[in-house]
Coordinates of N, CA and C in Angstrom, one line a residue:
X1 N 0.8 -1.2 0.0 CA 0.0 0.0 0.0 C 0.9 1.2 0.0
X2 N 0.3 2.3 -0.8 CA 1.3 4.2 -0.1 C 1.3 4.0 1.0
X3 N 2.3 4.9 1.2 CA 2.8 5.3 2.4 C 3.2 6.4 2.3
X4 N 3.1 7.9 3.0 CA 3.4 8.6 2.9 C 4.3 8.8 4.1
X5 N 5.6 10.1 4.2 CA 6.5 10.0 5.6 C 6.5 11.3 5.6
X6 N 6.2 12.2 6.4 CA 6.7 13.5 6.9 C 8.2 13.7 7.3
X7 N 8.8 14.9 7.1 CA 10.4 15.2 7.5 C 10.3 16.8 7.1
X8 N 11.2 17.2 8.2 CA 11.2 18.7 8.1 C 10.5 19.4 9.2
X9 N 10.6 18.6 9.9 CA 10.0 19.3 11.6 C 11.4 19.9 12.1
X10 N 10.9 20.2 13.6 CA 12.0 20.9 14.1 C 11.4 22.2 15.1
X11 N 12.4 22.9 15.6 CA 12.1 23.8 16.3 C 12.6 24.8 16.0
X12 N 12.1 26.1 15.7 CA 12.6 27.5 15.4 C 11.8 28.5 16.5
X13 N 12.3 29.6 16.2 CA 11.9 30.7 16.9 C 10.5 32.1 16.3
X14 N 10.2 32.0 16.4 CA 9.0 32.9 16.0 C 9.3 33.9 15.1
X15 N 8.5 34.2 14.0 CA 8.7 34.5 12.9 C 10.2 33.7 11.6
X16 N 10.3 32.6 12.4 CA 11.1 31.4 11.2 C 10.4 31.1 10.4
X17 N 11.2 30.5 9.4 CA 10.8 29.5 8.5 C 11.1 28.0 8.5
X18 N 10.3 27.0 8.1 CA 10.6 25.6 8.0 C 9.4 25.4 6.6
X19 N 10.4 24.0 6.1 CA 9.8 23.6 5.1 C 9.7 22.0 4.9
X20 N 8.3 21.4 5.3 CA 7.8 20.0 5.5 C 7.5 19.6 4.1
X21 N 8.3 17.8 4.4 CA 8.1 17.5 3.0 C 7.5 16.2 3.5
X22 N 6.5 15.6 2.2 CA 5.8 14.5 2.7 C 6.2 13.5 0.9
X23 N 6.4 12.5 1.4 CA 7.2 11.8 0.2 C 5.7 10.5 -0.2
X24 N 6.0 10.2 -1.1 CA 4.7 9.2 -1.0 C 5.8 7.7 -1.4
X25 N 5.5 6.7 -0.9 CA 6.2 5.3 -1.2 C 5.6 4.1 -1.9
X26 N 5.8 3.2 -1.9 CA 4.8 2.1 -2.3 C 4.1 2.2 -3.9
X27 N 3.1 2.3 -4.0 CA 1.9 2.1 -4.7 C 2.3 3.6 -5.0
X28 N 1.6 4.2 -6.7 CA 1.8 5.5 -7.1 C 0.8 6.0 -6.7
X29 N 0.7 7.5 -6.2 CA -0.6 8.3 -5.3 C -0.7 9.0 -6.8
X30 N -1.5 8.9 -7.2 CA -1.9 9.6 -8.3 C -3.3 10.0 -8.5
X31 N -3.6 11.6 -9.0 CA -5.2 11.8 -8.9 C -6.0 11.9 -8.0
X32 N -5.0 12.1 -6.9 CA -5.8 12.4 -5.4 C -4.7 13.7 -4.6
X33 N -6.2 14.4 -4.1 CA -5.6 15.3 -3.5 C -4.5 14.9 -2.5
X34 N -3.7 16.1 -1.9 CA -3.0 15.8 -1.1 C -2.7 17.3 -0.4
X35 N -2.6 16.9 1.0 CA -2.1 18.2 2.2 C -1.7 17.9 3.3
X36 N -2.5 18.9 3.9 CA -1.8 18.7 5.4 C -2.9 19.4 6.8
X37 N -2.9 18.4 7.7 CA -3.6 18.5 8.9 C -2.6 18.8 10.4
X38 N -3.0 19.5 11.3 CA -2.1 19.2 12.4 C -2.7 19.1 13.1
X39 N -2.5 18.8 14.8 CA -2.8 18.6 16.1 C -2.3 19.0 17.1
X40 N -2.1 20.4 17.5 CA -1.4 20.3 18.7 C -2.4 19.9 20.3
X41 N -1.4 19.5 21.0 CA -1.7 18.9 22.3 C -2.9 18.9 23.1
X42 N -3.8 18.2 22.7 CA -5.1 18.4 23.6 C -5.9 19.5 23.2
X43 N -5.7 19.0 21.5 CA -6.7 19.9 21.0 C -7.1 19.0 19.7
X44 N -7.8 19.5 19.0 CA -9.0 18.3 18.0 C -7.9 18.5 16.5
X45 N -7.8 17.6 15.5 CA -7.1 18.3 14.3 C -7.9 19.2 13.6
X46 N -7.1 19.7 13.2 CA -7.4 20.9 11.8 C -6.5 21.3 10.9
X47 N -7.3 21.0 9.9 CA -7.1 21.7 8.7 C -6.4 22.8 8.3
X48 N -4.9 22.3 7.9 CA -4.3 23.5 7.3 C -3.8 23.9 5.9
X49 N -4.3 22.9 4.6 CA -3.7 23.0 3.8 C -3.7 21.8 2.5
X50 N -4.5 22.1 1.5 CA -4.6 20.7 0.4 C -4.3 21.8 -1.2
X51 N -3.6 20.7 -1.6 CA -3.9 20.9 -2.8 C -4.2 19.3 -3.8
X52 N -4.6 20.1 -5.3 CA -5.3 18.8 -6.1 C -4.0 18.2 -6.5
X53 N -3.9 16.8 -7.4 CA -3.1 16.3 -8.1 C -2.4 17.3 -9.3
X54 N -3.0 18.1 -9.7 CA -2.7 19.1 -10.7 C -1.9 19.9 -10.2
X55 N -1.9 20.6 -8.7 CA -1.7 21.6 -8.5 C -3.0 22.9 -8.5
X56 N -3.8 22.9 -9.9 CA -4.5 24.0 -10.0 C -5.5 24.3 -8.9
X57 N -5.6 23.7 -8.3 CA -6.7 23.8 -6.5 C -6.0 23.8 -5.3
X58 N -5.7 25.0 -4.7 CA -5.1 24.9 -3.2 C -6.4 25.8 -2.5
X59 N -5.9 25.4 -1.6 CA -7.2 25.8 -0.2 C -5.8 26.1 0.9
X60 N -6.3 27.4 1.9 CA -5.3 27.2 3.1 C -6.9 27.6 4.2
X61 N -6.2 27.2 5.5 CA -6.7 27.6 6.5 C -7.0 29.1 6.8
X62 N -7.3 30.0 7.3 CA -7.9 31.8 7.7 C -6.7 31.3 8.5
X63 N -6.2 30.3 9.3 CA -5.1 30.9 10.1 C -3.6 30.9 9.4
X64 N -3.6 30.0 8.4 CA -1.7 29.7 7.8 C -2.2 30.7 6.5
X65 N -3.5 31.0 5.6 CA -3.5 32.3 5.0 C -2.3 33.3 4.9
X66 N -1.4 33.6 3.7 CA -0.2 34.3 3.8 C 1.0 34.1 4.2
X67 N 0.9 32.6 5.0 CA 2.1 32.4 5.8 C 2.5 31.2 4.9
X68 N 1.7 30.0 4.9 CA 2.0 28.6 4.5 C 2.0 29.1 2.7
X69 N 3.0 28.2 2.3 CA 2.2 27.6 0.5 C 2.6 26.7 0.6
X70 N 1.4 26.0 0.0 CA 1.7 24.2 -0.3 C 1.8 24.1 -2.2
X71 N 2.8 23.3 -1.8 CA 3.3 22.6 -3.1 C 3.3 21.3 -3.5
X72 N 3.3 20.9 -5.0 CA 3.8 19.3 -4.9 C 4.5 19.2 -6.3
X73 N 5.1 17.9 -5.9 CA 6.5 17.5 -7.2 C 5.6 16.0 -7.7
X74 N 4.9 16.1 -9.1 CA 4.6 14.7 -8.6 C 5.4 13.8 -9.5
X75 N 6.7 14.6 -10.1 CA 7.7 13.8 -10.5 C 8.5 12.6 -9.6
X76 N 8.5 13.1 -8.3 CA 9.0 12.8 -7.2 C 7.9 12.2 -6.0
X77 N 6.3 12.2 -6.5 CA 5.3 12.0 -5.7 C 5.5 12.7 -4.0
X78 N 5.6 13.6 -4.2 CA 6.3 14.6 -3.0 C 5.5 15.8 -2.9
X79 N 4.7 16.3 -1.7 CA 3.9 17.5 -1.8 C 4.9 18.0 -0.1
X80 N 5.0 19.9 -0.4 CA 5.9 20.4 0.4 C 4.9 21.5 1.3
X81 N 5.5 22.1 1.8 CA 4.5 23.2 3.0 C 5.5 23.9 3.2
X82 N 5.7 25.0 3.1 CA 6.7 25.9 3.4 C 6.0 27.1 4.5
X83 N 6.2 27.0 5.6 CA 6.1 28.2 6.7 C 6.7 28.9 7.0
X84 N 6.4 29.9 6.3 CA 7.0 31.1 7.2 C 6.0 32.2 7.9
X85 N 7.1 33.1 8.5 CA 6.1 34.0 9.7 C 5.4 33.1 10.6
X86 N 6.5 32.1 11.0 CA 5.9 30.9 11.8 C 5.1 31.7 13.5
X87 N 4.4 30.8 14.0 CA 4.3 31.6 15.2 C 3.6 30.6 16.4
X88 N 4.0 30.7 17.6 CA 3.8 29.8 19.0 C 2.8 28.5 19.2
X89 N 1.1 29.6 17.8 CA 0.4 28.6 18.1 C 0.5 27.9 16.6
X90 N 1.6 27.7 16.1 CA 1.3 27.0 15.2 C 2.3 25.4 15.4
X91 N 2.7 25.8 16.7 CA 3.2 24.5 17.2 C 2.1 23.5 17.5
X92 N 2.4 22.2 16.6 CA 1.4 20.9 16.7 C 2.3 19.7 15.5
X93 N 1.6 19.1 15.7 CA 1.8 17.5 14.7 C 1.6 17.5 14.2
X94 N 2.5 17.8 12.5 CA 1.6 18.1 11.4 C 2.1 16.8 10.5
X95 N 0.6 16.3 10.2 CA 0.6 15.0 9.1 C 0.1 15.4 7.9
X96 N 0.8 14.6 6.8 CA 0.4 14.9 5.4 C -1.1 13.8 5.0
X97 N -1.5 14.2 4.2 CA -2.4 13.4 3.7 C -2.8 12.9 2.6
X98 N -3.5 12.0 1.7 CA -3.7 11.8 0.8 C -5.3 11.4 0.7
X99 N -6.1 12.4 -0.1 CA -7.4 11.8 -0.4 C -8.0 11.9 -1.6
X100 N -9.2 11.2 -1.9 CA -9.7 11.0 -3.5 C -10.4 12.3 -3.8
X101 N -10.0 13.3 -3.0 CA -10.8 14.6 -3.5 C -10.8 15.8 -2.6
X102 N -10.9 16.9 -2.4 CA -10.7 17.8 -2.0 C -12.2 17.9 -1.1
X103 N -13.2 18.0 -1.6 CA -14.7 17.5 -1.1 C -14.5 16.7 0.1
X104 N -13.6 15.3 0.0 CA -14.0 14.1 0.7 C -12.7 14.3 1.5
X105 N -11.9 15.1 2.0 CA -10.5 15.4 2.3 C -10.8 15.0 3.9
X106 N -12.0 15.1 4.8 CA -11.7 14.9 6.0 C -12.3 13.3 6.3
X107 N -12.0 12.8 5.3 CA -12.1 10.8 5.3 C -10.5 10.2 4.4
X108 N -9.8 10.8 5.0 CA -8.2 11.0 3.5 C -7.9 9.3 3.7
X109 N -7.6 9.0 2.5 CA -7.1 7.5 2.4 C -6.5 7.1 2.9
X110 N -5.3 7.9 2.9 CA -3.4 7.8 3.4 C -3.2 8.7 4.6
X111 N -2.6 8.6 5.4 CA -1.8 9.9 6.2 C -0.5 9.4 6.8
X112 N 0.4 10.1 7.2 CA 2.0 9.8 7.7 C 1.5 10.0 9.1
X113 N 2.9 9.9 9.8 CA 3.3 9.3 11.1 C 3.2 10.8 11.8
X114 N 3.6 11.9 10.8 CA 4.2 12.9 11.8 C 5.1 13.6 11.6
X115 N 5.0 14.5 11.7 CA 6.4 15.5 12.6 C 6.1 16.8 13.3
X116 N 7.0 16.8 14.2 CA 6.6 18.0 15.1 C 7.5 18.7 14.9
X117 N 6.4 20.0 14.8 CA 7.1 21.5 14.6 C 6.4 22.5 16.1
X118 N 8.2 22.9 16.5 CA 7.5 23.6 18.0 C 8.0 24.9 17.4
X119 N 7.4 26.1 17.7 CA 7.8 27.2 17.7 C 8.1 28.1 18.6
X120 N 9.1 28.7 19.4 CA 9.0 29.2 20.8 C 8.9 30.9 20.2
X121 N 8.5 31.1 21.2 CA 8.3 32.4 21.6 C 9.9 33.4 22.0

């Protein structure tokens, strides 16, 4: 089956930048959206971020708005998140995802393990 793996976590300081890469393995992810969700600690996930297999459809959250762009390589089956103007509450667990559609995105087929991004103050 895909597998997708997150890398690119880490900790920076407020107003940094980091850039999360989610790789896809296995089986070709093709024709399905793909983004990204996080979780920080004792709080519910949310939605930060999809784009389509094309590229031509990105959606961001009202909170990563101006800060995040998401990308993907699907030469490389690889979709990226680049943060900047990072900030305190954007520390959480952010997993990539894979779903059959942008619509159906909070039932995603695939998702990774993880990585955590803390941002201090």
């Amino acid at each position: 089956q895909a597998q997708l793996v997150e890398s690119g976590g880490g900790v920076v300081q407020a107003g940094g930048s980091l850039r999360l890469s989610c790789a896809a393995s296995g089986r070709t992810v093709s024709n399905k959206a793909m983004g990204w969700f996080r979780q920080a600690e004792g709080k519910e996930r949310e939605f930060v971020a999809v784009t389509s297999w094309s590229g031509g459809s990105k959606y961001y959250s009202d909170s990563v708005q101006g800060r995040f762009t998401i990308s993907r390589d699907n030469t490389k089956n690889t979709v990226y998140l680049q943060m900047n103007s990072l900030k305190p509450e954007d520390t959480a667990v952010y997993y990539c995802f894979a779903s059959k559609s942008i619509p159906t995105m909070t039932a995603p087929d695939f998702w990774g393990q993880g990585t955590q991004v803390t941002v201090s103050s």
